[in-house]
């Protein structure tokens, strides 16, 4: 790897940035990945890989390793507070055709190890601080961050800039998450398209046997999600419709510290049991040790474009939505794969202008659909009335994008409305 002048600089070593870098490295492209954080995130966050993402991971040689660490999900059960109302099948029921449930930190660990094997180590504590597009390259400044410790009795640490260097990659991929610097440097707007949603998330040990199924529960106007995890735990996420956070969390924890309920009365075990009793009394499995709990705010936004010239966005840098369908990370992996292909061709002197335009157009269309800006899900003559009544809440819950999303909705007799001509 040429650290001074890599062909591509990837800002952000989340799943999307590392996947983009790996796909580039596999194409023989000289790539450098920087991340401003000290180390990778902990916890499960976006915990499921869509079938299409598994195929992309196969292309970079990670399919087997990922499947070995995952719990397979072959169906989505749709419930209300009293009973099961509908079902969606994922894949054809064979072992590798469904969704792979895998903690995000485990996925990131696998990606980082594969990147290192491909000769492209992540530079942690390195922040992209500036990027100016030139005719044939981008002039990028990378700052090295160091921790400065202050005081003893009340320990207080702060990050300081210990040094900086300039790079001139041909392209920059901004996979730098929801507050993306790359997006801001390109002055691309990131408007909110709907109110944020808050969820209380609990992961706990349980004897629940979910039989390879994730469950979505619409109860009293709230969306709630139950995922089986690979390690004998389950994750419940409960929407908090009236919640406004004192300290809205959106950052990834970098340390595996057990989060106690502390100042968050909404996260006590008693509240967990109340949520279950009120919203899913049919869940009679055990509630064992709570391994992780958090309140997360999920914003719904999309970038006004996916980039231009020599700087392109992928993943949370370009879009955010509600968590149930795990659409943002999975879409990000597809975007990363496409960008690796287009950038690879552009570096080998093929004119890729039209391919970049198509990248922008297709993902803009997909995200207008996911966020309901194209009309959302429409009931047809075949739609069950309960499903029809919950159609708009279902859109962010279905684990698919583009044609895959349309096919999952189709199983419920729902159609994705035709794209509107403008707006959003
Ligand atoms: C607490 C929590 C719970 C979540 N739960 C769910 C869920 O249930 N379902 C779901 O679908 N999604 C969930 N998510 C969201 C999911 O984690 C993201 O969609 C996913 O991480 C996006 O991946 P990414 O690679 O695009 O961005 P990220 O994983 O955010 O990675 C971006 C990286 O860029 C780095 N960075 C930022 N600025 C710079 C810079 N200037 N220079 C260099 N590096 C920079 C950051 O340090 C970060 O590591 C959750 C997120 C959080 C925080």
Short mmCIF file of C-alpha atoms and ligand atoms in Angstrom, two decimals:
data_model
loop_
_atom_site.label_atom_id
_atom_site.label_comp_id
_atom_site.label_asym_id
_atom_site.label_seq_id
_atom_site.Cartn_x
_atom_site.Cartn_y
_atom_site.Cartn_z
CA UNK A 1 0.00 0.00 0.00
CA UNK A 2 1.29 3.43 -0.91
CA UNK A 3 0.34 5.45 2.15
CA UNK A 4 1.45 8.71 0.60
CA UNK A 5 -0.59 8.55 -2.58
CA UNK A 6 -3.12 5.72 -2.55
CA UNK A 7 -5.35 5.49 -5.60
CA UNK A 8 -8.45 5.60 -3.38
CA UNK A 9 -8.95 7.02 0.09
CA UNK A 10 -11.87 5.59 2.08
CA UNK A 11 -13.04 7.76 4.98
CA UNK A 12 -14.72 5.61 7.63
CA UNK A 13 -14.03 2.03 8.72
CA UNK A 14 -17.57 0.99 9.53
CA UNK A 15 -18.96 -2.01 7.65
CA UNK A 16 -19.54 0.03 4.49
CA UNK A 17 -16.11 1.68 4.32
CA UNK A 18 -14.28 -1.57 5.06
CA UNK A 19 -16.35 -3.45 2.51
CA UNK A 20 -15.64 -0.79 -0.15
CA UNK A 21 -11.93 -0.96 0.64
CA UNK A 22 -11.90 -4.75 0.50
CA UNK A 23 -13.72 -4.81 -2.84
CA UNK A 24 -11.19 -2.27 -4.18
CA UNK A 25 -8.20 -4.17 -2.80
CA UNK A 26 -9.51 -7.37 -4.42
CA UNK A 27 -9.46 -5.51 -7.73
CA UNK A 28 -5.82 -4.66 -7.22
CA UNK A 29 -6.53 -1.01 -6.38
CA UNK A 30 -4.22 0.71 -3.92
CA UNK A 31 -6.59 1.82 -1.13
CA UNK A 32 -6.09 3.55 2.21
CA UNK A 33 -8.76 3.51 4.95
CA UNK A 34 -8.83 6.07 7.76
CA UNK A 35 -11.17 6.25 10.73
CA UNK A 36 -11.26 8.98 13.32
CA UNK A 37 -12.22 6.56 16.12
CA UNK A 38 -9.68 4.84 18.33
CA UNK A 39 -10.93 1.35 17.45
CA UNK A 40 -13.93 -0.48 15.96
CA UNK A 41 -17.37 -0.30 17.54
CA UNK A 42 -18.70 -2.90 19.96
CA UNK A 43 -22.23 -4.39 20.06
CA UNK A 44 -24.64 -5.73 17.52
CA UNK A 45 -26.23 -2.56 15.99
CA UNK A 46 -27.28 -3.43 12.43
CA UNK A 47 -27.44 -7.14 13.07
CA UNK A 48 -28.70 -8.73 9.86
CA UNK A 49 -27.38 -9.30 6.36
CA UNK A 50 -29.90 -9.47 3.53
CA UNK A 51 -29.51 -12.34 1.01
CA UNK A 52 -28.09 -9.88 -1.52
CA UNK A 53 -25.42 -8.75 0.95
CA UNK A 54 -24.43 -12.37 1.52
CA UNK A 55 -23.85 -12.71 -2.22
CA UNK A 56 -21.64 -9.60 -2.16
CA UNK A 57 -19.68 -11.06 0.74
CA UNK A 58 -19.22 -14.23 -1.32
CA UNK A 59 -17.55 -12.11 -4.04
CA UNK A 60 -14.88 -10.97 -1.56
CA UNK A 61 -14.41 -14.45 -0.08
CA UNK A 62 -16.20 -13.83 3.24
CA UNK A 63 -19.46 -15.74 2.76
CA UNK A 64 -18.44 -18.89 4.63
CA UNK A 65 -16.88 -17.07 7.57
CA UNK A 66 -19.96 -14.87 7.93
CA UNK A 67 -22.43 -17.75 7.71
CA UNK A 68 -20.44 -19.73 10.29
CA UNK A 69 -20.97 -16.92 12.84
CA UNK A 70 -24.63 -16.26 11.99
CA UNK A 71 -28.11 -17.41 12.96
CA UNK A 72 -30.23 -17.99 9.82
CA UNK A 73 -33.64 -16.34 9.51
CA UNK A 74 -36.06 -17.67 6.90
CA UNK A 75 -39.26 -15.82 7.74
CA UNK A 76 -40.75 -12.65 9.17
CA UNK A 77 -43.74 -13.14 11.44
CA UNK A 78 -46.11 -10.17 11.65
CA UNK A 79 -47.95 -9.88 14.94
CA UNK A 80 -50.20 -7.58 16.89
CA UNK A 81 -50.38 -7.68 20.67
CA UNK A 82 -52.62 -10.72 20.66
CA UNK A 83 -51.70 -12.96 17.76
CA UNK A 84 -49.78 -13.77 14.57
CA UNK A 85 -51.36 -11.97 11.61
CA UNK A 86 -49.18 -12.65 8.55
CA UNK A 87 -45.88 -14.05 7.37
CA UNK A 88 -43.24 -13.28 4.75
CA UNK A 89 -40.79 -15.96 3.57
CA UNK A 90 -37.15 -15.08 2.92
CA UNK A 91 -35.28 -17.20 0.40
CA UNK A 92 -36.27 -20.74 -0.55
CA UNK A 93 -35.81 -22.31 2.90
CA UNK A 94 -32.41 -23.83 2.10
CA UNK A 95 -29.62 -23.28 4.62
CA UNK A 96 -27.93 -20.33 2.90
CA UNK A 97 -30.86 -18.56 1.28
CA UNK A 98 -32.23 -16.46 4.15
CA UNK A 99 -31.04 -13.54 6.24
CA UNK A 100 -27.87 -14.01 8.29
CA UNK A 101 -28.19 -12.56 11.80
CA UNK A 102 -24.75 -11.49 12.88
CA UNK A 103 -23.56 -8.88 15.37
CA UNK A 104 -22.23 -5.81 13.53
CA UNK A 105 -19.02 -5.87 15.56
CA UNK A 106 -18.38 -9.48 14.45
CA UNK A 107 -18.96 -8.48 10.82
CA UNK A 108 -16.57 -5.54 11.24
CA UNK A 109 -13.96 -7.83 12.81
CA UNK A 110 -14.17 -10.22 9.83
CA UNK A 111 -13.94 -7.34 7.36
CA UNK A 112 -10.96 -5.80 9.10
CA UNK A 113 -9.07 -9.11 9.18
CA UNK A 114 -9.82 -9.70 5.47
CA UNK A 115 -8.66 -6.17 4.66
CA UNK A 116 -5.42 -6.72 6.49
CA UNK A 117 -4.89 -9.98 4.57
CA UNK A 118 -5.42 -8.00 1.37
CA UNK A 119 -2.67 -5.56 2.46
CA UNK A 120 -4.90 -2.63 3.37
CA UNK A 121 -4.74 -2.04 7.10
CA UNK A 122 -7.20 0.44 8.68
CA UNK A 123 -5.57 3.56 10.18
CA UNK A 124 -7.56 4.16 13.36
CA UNK A 125 -7.38 7.60 15.07
CA UNK A 126 -6.88 9.21 11.66
CA UNK A 127 -9.45 11.75 10.56
CA UNK A 128 -10.15 13.09 7.11
CA UNK A 129 -10.14 16.81 7.89
CA UNK A 130 -10.15 18.42 4.46
CA UNK A 131 -10.62 17.37 0.84
CA UNK A 132 -10.44 19.56 -2.22
CA UNK A 133 -11.18 18.14 -5.65
CA UNK A 134 -8.65 18.85 -8.38
CA UNK A 135 -8.60 17.96 -12.06
CA UNK A 136 -7.00 14.52 -11.67
CA UNK A 137 -6.94 13.88 -7.92
CA UNK A 138 -8.29 14.99 -4.55
CA UNK A 139 -6.09 16.94 -2.19
CA UNK A 140 -6.90 15.38 1.20
CA UNK A 141 -5.59 16.23 4.67
CA UNK A 142 -5.50 13.46 7.25
CA UNK A 143 -5.08 14.38 10.91
CA UNK A 144 -3.58 11.96 13.43
CA UNK A 145 -5.51 12.09 16.70
CA UNK A 146 -4.08 11.37 20.12
CA UNK A 147 -5.63 11.21 23.54
CA UNK A 148 -4.57 13.90 25.96
CA UNK A 149 -5.20 13.15 29.61
CA UNK A 150 -6.11 15.92 32.03
CA UNK A 151 -6.46 15.54 35.76
CA UNK A 152 -6.53 12.71 38.22
CA UNK A 153 -9.47 12.78 40.61
CA UNK A 154 -12.02 13.29 37.86
CA UNK A 155 -10.44 11.73 34.87
CA UNK A 156 -11.00 13.69 31.71
CA UNK A 157 -9.54 12.85 28.35
CA UNK A 158 -9.71 14.79 25.18
CA UNK A 159 -8.61 14.13 21.62
CA UNK A 160 -5.92 16.39 20.24
CA UNK A 161 -4.45 16.64 16.76
CA UNK A 162 -0.93 15.25 16.98
CA UNK A 163 -0.01 15.68 13.33
CA UNK A 164 -1.30 15.82 9.80
CA UNK A 165 -0.34 14.74 6.32
CA UNK A 166 -1.58 15.43 2.80
CA UNK A 167 -2.58 12.71 0.37
CA UNK A 168 -3.64 12.97 -3.24
CA UNK A 169 -5.84 9.99 -4.07
CA UNK A 170 -7.65 9.84 -7.39
CA UNK A 171 -10.97 9.21 -5.60
CA UNK A 172 -12.41 9.56 -2.08
CA UNK A 173 -15.21 7.32 -0.83
CA UNK A 174 -17.10 8.91 2.04
CA UNK A 175 -18.34 6.03 4.21
CA UNK A 176 -18.00 8.24 7.26
CA UNK A 177 -21.43 7.73 8.76
CA UNK A 178 -24.37 9.95 9.60
CA UNK A 179 -22.42 13.18 10.24
CA UNK A 180 -20.26 12.60 7.15
CA UNK A 181 -17.45 15.09 6.63
CA UNK A 182 -17.25 14.14 2.98
CA UNK A 183 -20.93 14.99 2.49
CA UNK A 184 -20.44 18.30 4.27
CA UNK A 185 -17.31 19.14 2.28
CA UNK A 186 -19.31 18.52 -0.90
CA UNK A 187 -22.04 20.78 0.54
CA UNK A 188 -24.66 18.14 -0.15
CA UNK A 189 -27.83 18.66 1.89
CA UNK A 190 -29.09 15.91 4.19
CA UNK A 191 -32.68 16.90 4.89
CA UNK A 192 -34.88 15.15 7.38
CA UNK A 193 -37.83 13.59 5.55
CA UNK A 194 -39.78 12.37 8.58
CA UNK A 195 -39.69 12.75 12.35
CA UNK A 196 -37.02 10.74 14.18
CA UNK A 197 -38.11 7.55 15.93
CA UNK A 198 -36.79 6.46 19.32
CA UNK A 199 -36.38 2.82 20.28
CA UNK A 200 -35.53 1.17 23.60
CA UNK A 201 -33.29 -1.76 22.73
CA UNK A 202 -32.72 -4.73 25.06
CA UNK A 203 -30.55 -7.76 24.36
CA UNK A 204 -30.94 -10.56 26.84
CA UNK A 205 -30.38 -14.25 27.35
CA UNK A 206 -33.57 -16.19 26.68
CA UNK A 207 -34.83 -19.72 26.09
CA UNK A 208 -37.07 -18.38 23.28
CA UNK A 209 -37.11 -20.71 20.27
CA UNK A 210 -37.96 -18.41 17.38
CA UNK A 211 -37.50 -21.13 14.76
CA UNK A 212 -35.45 -19.04 12.35
CA UNK A 213 -37.89 -16.17 12.38
CA UNK A 214 -37.72 -12.44 13.15
CA UNK A 215 -40.93 -10.85 14.37
CA UNK A 216 -42.45 -7.45 13.81
CA UNK A 217 -45.14 -6.42 16.24
CA UNK A 218 -47.54 -3.57 15.53
CA UNK A 219 -49.15 -2.77 18.83
CA UNK A 220 -51.07 0.34 19.90
CA UNK A 221 -49.56 2.45 17.08
CA UNK A 222 -45.98 1.35 17.85
CA UNK A 223 -43.54 -0.79 15.88
CA UNK A 224 -41.59 -3.37 17.87
CA UNK A 225 -39.08 -5.89 16.62
CA UNK A 226 -37.81 -9.20 17.95
CA UNK A 227 -34.61 -10.72 16.53
CA UNK A 228 -33.07 -14.07 17.46
CA UNK A 229 -29.30 -13.73 17.95
CA UNK A 230 -26.66 -16.41 17.31
CA UNK A 231 -25.56 -16.72 20.95
CA UNK A 232 -28.71 -17.75 22.84
CA UNK A 233 -29.83 -14.15 23.22
CA UNK A 234 -32.68 -12.22 21.65
CA UNK A 235 -32.98 -8.52 20.86
CA UNK A 236 -36.23 -6.65 21.47
CA UNK A 237 -36.56 -3.08 20.15
CA UNK A 238 -39.61 -1.13 21.36
CA UNK A 239 -40.63 2.09 19.67
CA UNK A 240 -41.05 4.99 22.11
CA UNK A 241 -43.59 7.29 20.40
CA UNK A 242 -43.67 10.00 23.06
CA UNK A 243 -39.98 9.98 23.92
CA UNK A 244 -37.66 12.92 23.56
CA UNK A 245 -34.11 12.24 24.57
CA UNK A 246 -32.08 14.27 26.96
CA UNK A 247 -29.00 12.75 25.34
CA UNK A 248 -29.95 11.20 22.01
CA UNK A 249 -27.43 8.47 21.24
CA UNK A 250 -26.25 7.83 17.75
CA UNK A 251 -22.57 7.17 18.23
CA UNK A 252 -21.22 3.63 18.25
CA UNK A 253 -19.81 2.62 21.65
CA UNK A 254 -16.16 1.80 21.25
CA UNK A 255 -15.93 -0.17 24.50
CA UNK A 256 -17.84 -3.29 25.52
CA UNK A 257 -19.05 -1.84 28.80
CA UNK A 258 -22.35 -3.14 30.16
CA UNK A 259 -24.80 -0.25 29.99
CA UNK A 260 -26.83 -0.20 33.19
CA UNK A 261 -30.24 1.40 33.32
CA UNK A 262 -28.61 4.27 35.30
CA UNK A 263 -30.42 7.51 34.58
CA UNK A 264 -32.68 5.83 32.03
CA UNK A 265 -35.74 4.52 33.89
CA UNK A 266 -37.02 3.39 30.50
CA UNK A 267 -34.26 0.77 30.40
CA UNK A 268 -34.90 -1.09 33.66
CA UNK A 269 -35.78 -4.79 33.66
CA UNK A 270 -39.15 -3.84 35.09
CA UNK A 271 -39.83 -1.63 32.05
CA UNK A 272 -38.73 -4.42 29.75
CA UNK A 273 -41.26 -6.73 31.40
CA UNK A 274 -43.96 -4.04 31.11
CA UNK A 275 -43.23 -3.53 27.39
CA UNK A 276 -43.54 -7.28 26.87
CA UNK A 277 -46.75 -7.56 28.89
CA UNK A 278 -48.38 -4.64 27.09
CA UNK A 279 -47.15 -5.12 23.54
CA UNK A 280 -46.38 -8.84 23.15
CA UNK A 281 -47.97 -10.89 25.93
CA UNK A 282 -47.60 -13.94 23.68
CA UNK A 283 -43.83 -13.76 24.32
CA UNK A 284 -43.67 -16.14 27.29
CA UNK A 285 -40.01 -17.14 26.99
CA UNK A 286 -37.55 -16.40 29.79
CA UNK A 287 -35.91 -13.02 30.38
CA UNK A 288 -32.37 -13.75 31.56
CA UNK A 289 -29.34 -11.51 31.97
CA UNK A 290 -29.61 -8.24 30.04
CA UNK A 291 -26.39 -7.97 28.09
CA UNK A 292 -27.00 -4.63 26.35
CA UNK A 293 -29.61 -1.90 26.61
CA UNK A 294 -29.79 1.49 25.02
CA UNK A 295 -32.17 4.16 23.75
CA UNK A 296 -31.37 5.05 20.15
CA UNK A 297 -32.74 7.83 18.00
CA UNK A 298 -33.18 6.82 14.38
CA UNK A 299 -33.44 9.76 12.02
CA UNK A 300 -34.91 9.51 8.55
CA UNK A 301 -32.83 11.43 6.04
CA UNK A 302 -31.39 11.13 2.57
CA UNK A 303 -28.56 13.02 0.94
CA UNK A 304 -29.62 15.23 -1.94
CA UNK A 305 -27.07 13.41 -4.05
CA UNK A 306 -24.59 10.55 -3.67
CA UNK A 307 -21.61 12.74 -4.60
CA UNK A 308 -19.90 14.15 -7.65
CA UNK A 309 -16.64 14.14 -9.55
CA UNK A 310 -14.03 12.30 -7.50
CA UNK A 311 -15.88 12.11 -4.17
CA UNK A 312 -18.76 9.68 -3.59
CA UNK A 313 -20.88 8.65 -0.63
CA UNK A 314 -22.07 5.25 0.59
CA UNK A 315 -23.95 3.95 3.65
CA UNK A 316 -25.15 6.09 6.55
CA UNK A 317 -23.26 9.03 5.03
CA UNK A 318 -26.01 9.12 2.37
CA UNK A 319 -29.13 7.82 4.14
CA UNK A 320 -30.73 6.97 7.47
CA UNK A 321 -33.92 5.16 8.32
CA UNK A 322 -35.66 3.19 11.06
CA UNK A 323 -33.89 0.02 12.18
CA UNK A 324 -36.16 -3.00 11.64
CA UNK A 325 -35.36 -3.80 7.98
CA UNK A 326 -31.62 -3.10 8.43
CA UNK A 327 -31.83 -1.24 5.13
CA UNK A 328 -29.18 1.43 5.64
CA UNK A 329 -26.19 -0.86 6.23
CA UNK A 330 -27.30 -3.42 3.63
CA UNK A 331 -27.88 -0.75 1.02
CA UNK A 332 -24.48 0.65 1.99
CA UNK A 333 -22.81 -2.67 1.22
CA UNK A 334 -24.40 -2.73 -2.25
CA UNK A 335 -23.34 0.89 -2.83
CA UNK A 336 -19.79 0.08 -1.69
CA UNK A 337 -19.61 -2.84 -4.10
CA UNK A 338 -20.82 -0.73 -7.03
CA UNK A 339 -18.51 2.16 -6.20
CA UNK A 340 -15.55 -0.23 -6.07
CA UNK A 341 -16.41 -1.40 -9.58
CA UNK A 342 -16.97 2.06 -11.04
CA UNK A 343 -13.95 3.63 -9.34
CA UNK A 344 -11.83 0.64 -10.42
CA UNK A 345 -12.83 1.22 -14.05
CA UNK A 346 -12.27 4.96 -13.78
CA UNK A 347 -8.76 4.41 -12.42
CA UNK A 348 -7.97 2.20 -15.37
CA UNK A 349 -8.73 5.18 -17.57
CA UNK A 350 -12.16 4.10 -18.72
CA UNK A 351 -14.65 6.94 -18.84
CA UNK A 352 -17.02 6.24 -15.95
CA UNK A 353 -18.99 9.48 -15.91
CA UNK A 354 -22.19 7.75 -17.00
CA UNK A 355 -21.68 4.93 -14.46
CA UNK A 356 -21.36 7.43 -11.59
CA UNK A 357 -24.53 9.19 -12.79
CA UNK A 358 -26.35 5.87 -12.88
CA UNK A 359 -25.08 5.09 -9.36
CA UNK A 360 -26.54 8.36 -8.11
CA UNK A 361 -29.82 7.87 -9.99
CA UNK A 362 -30.46 4.27 -8.92
CA UNK A 363 -29.72 4.75 -5.22
CA UNK A 364 -31.64 8.00 -5.10
CA UNK A 365 -34.63 6.09 -6.49
CA UNK A 366 -34.17 3.22 -4.00
CA UNK A 367 -33.99 5.63 -1.06
CA UNK A 368 -37.02 7.59 -2.19
CA UNK A 369 -38.85 4.24 -2.11
CA UNK A 370 -37.49 3.14 1.28
CA UNK A 371 -38.40 6.46 2.87
CA UNK A 372 -41.90 6.37 1.38
CA UNK A 373 -41.29 9.48 -0.75
CA UNK A 374 -42.47 7.69 -3.89
CA UNK A 375 -45.85 6.88 -2.45
CA UNK A 376 -45.06 4.00 -0.08
CA UNK A 377 -46.75 0.61 -0.02
CA UNK A 378 -50.18 0.41 -1.65
CA UNK A 379 -52.82 -2.20 -0.88
CA UNK A 380 -54.19 -4.24 -3.78
CA UNK A 381 -57.30 -6.43 -4.03
CA UNK A 382 -55.26 -9.27 -2.48
CA UNK A 383 -54.19 -7.44 0.67
CA UNK A 384 -55.40 -8.62 4.05
CA UNK A 385 -57.13 -5.64 5.79
CA UNK A 386 -54.81 -5.81 8.85
CA UNK A 387 -51.75 -5.74 6.57
CA UNK A 388 -53.27 -2.88 4.54
CA UNK A 389 -53.85 -0.88 7.73
CA UNK A 390 -50.18 -1.27 8.69
CA UNK A 391 -48.76 -0.79 5.18
CA UNK A 392 -46.90 2.46 5.81
CA UNK A 393 -45.33 1.17 9.05
CA UNK A 394 -44.21 -1.98 7.20
CA UNK A 395 -42.05 -0.20 4.61
CA UNK A 396 -38.96 0.32 6.83
CA UNK A 397 -39.37 -3.13 8.38
CA UNK A 398 -38.98 -5.32 5.30
CA UNK A 399 -35.39 -6.51 4.88
CA UNK A 400 -34.95 -5.64 1.21
CA UNK A 401 -34.07 -2.81 -1.18
CA UNK A 402 -35.28 -2.08 -4.72
CA UNK A 403 -36.68 -5.19 -6.47
CA UNK A 404 -36.10 -7.32 -3.33
CA UNK A 405 -38.23 -4.92 -1.29
CA UNK A 406 -40.97 -5.04 -3.93
CA UNK A 407 -40.89 -8.87 -3.91
CA UNK A 408 -41.22 -9.08 -0.10
CA UNK A 409 -44.09 -6.58 -0.15
CA UNK A 410 -45.67 -8.56 -2.99
CA UNK A 411 -45.95 -11.61 -0.71
CA UNK A 412 -48.30 -9.52 1.43
CA UNK A 413 -50.30 -8.34 -1.57
CA UNK A 414 -48.75 -4.87 -1.33
CA UNK A 415 -47.28 -2.86 -4.21
CA UNK A 416 -44.55 -0.24 -4.08
CA UNK A 417 -46.22 2.85 -5.51
CA UNK A 418 -44.80 4.21 -8.77
CA UNK A 419 -42.05 6.78 -8.28
CA UNK A 420 -43.31 10.37 -8.11
CA UNK A 421 -41.69 12.70 -10.59
CA UNK A 422 -40.17 15.18 -8.16
CA UNK A 423 -39.73 16.26 -4.56
CA UNK A 424 -38.42 14.65 -1.37
C1 LIG B 1 -26.62 2.37 19.05
C2 LIG B 1 -26.92 2.01 17.61
C3 LIG B 1 -27.87 1.02 17.31
C4 LIG B 1 -28.15 0.70 15.99
N1 LIG B 1 -29.09 -0.25 15.71
C5 LIG B 1 -29.41 -0.55 14.42
C6 LIG B 1 -30.41 -1.49 14.07
O1 LIG B 1 -31.06 -2.08 14.93
N2 LIG B 1 -30.67 -1.72 12.75
C7 LIG B 1 -30.01 -1.04 11.78
O2 LIG B 1 -30.26 -1.25 10.60
N3 LIG B 1 -29.05 -0.14 12.08
C8 LIG B 1 -28.75 0.12 13.36
N4 LIG B 1 -27.78 1.05 13.64
C9 LIG B 1 -27.17 1.76 12.51
C10 LIG B 1 -26.02 0.96 11.91
O3 LIG B 1 -25.07 0.72 12.90
C11 LIG B 1 -25.50 1.76 10.72
O4 LIG B 1 -26.48 1.76 9.70
C12 LIG B 1 -24.19 1.20 10.16
O5 LIG B 1 -23.17 1.24 11.13
C13 LIG B 1 -23.78 2.05 8.97
O6 LIG B 1 -22.52 1.68 8.55
P1 LIG B 1 -21.57 2.74 7.86
O7 LIG B 1 -20.33 1.98 7.58
O8 LIG B 1 -22.28 3.44 6.77
O9 LIG B 1 -21.30 3.86 8.97
P2 LIG B 1 -20.67 3.72 10.42
O10 LIG B 1 -20.74 2.33 10.92
O11 LIG B 1 -21.28 4.81 11.25
O12 LIG B 1 -19.13 4.06 10.19
C14 LIG B 1 -18.69 5.36 9.89
C15 LIG B 1 -17.27 5.50 10.42
O13 LIG B 1 -16.75 6.73 9.93
C16 LIG B 1 -15.88 7.26 10.92
N5 LIG B 1 -15.71 8.68 10.63
C17 LIG B 1 -16.59 9.69 10.82
N6 LIG B 1 -16.06 10.86 10.40
C18 LIG B 1 -14.81 10.57 9.94
C19 LIG B 1 -13.77 11.37 9.38
N7 LIG B 1 -13.88 12.69 9.19
N8 LIG B 1 -12.60 10.76 9.03
C20 LIG B 1 -12.46 9.40 9.22
N9 LIG B 1 -13.42 8.63 9.74
C21 LIG B 1 -14.58 9.20 10.09
C22 LIG B 1 -16.60 6.93 12.23
O14 LIG B 1 -15.68 6.89 13.32
C23 LIG B 1 -17.19 5.55 11.93
O15 LIG B 1 -16.38 4.49 12.39
C24 LIG B 1 -27.48 1.37 14.95
C25 LIG B 1 -26.51 2.34 15.25
C26 LIG B 1 -26.22 2.66 16.57
C27 LIG B 1 -25.17 3.69 16.87
#
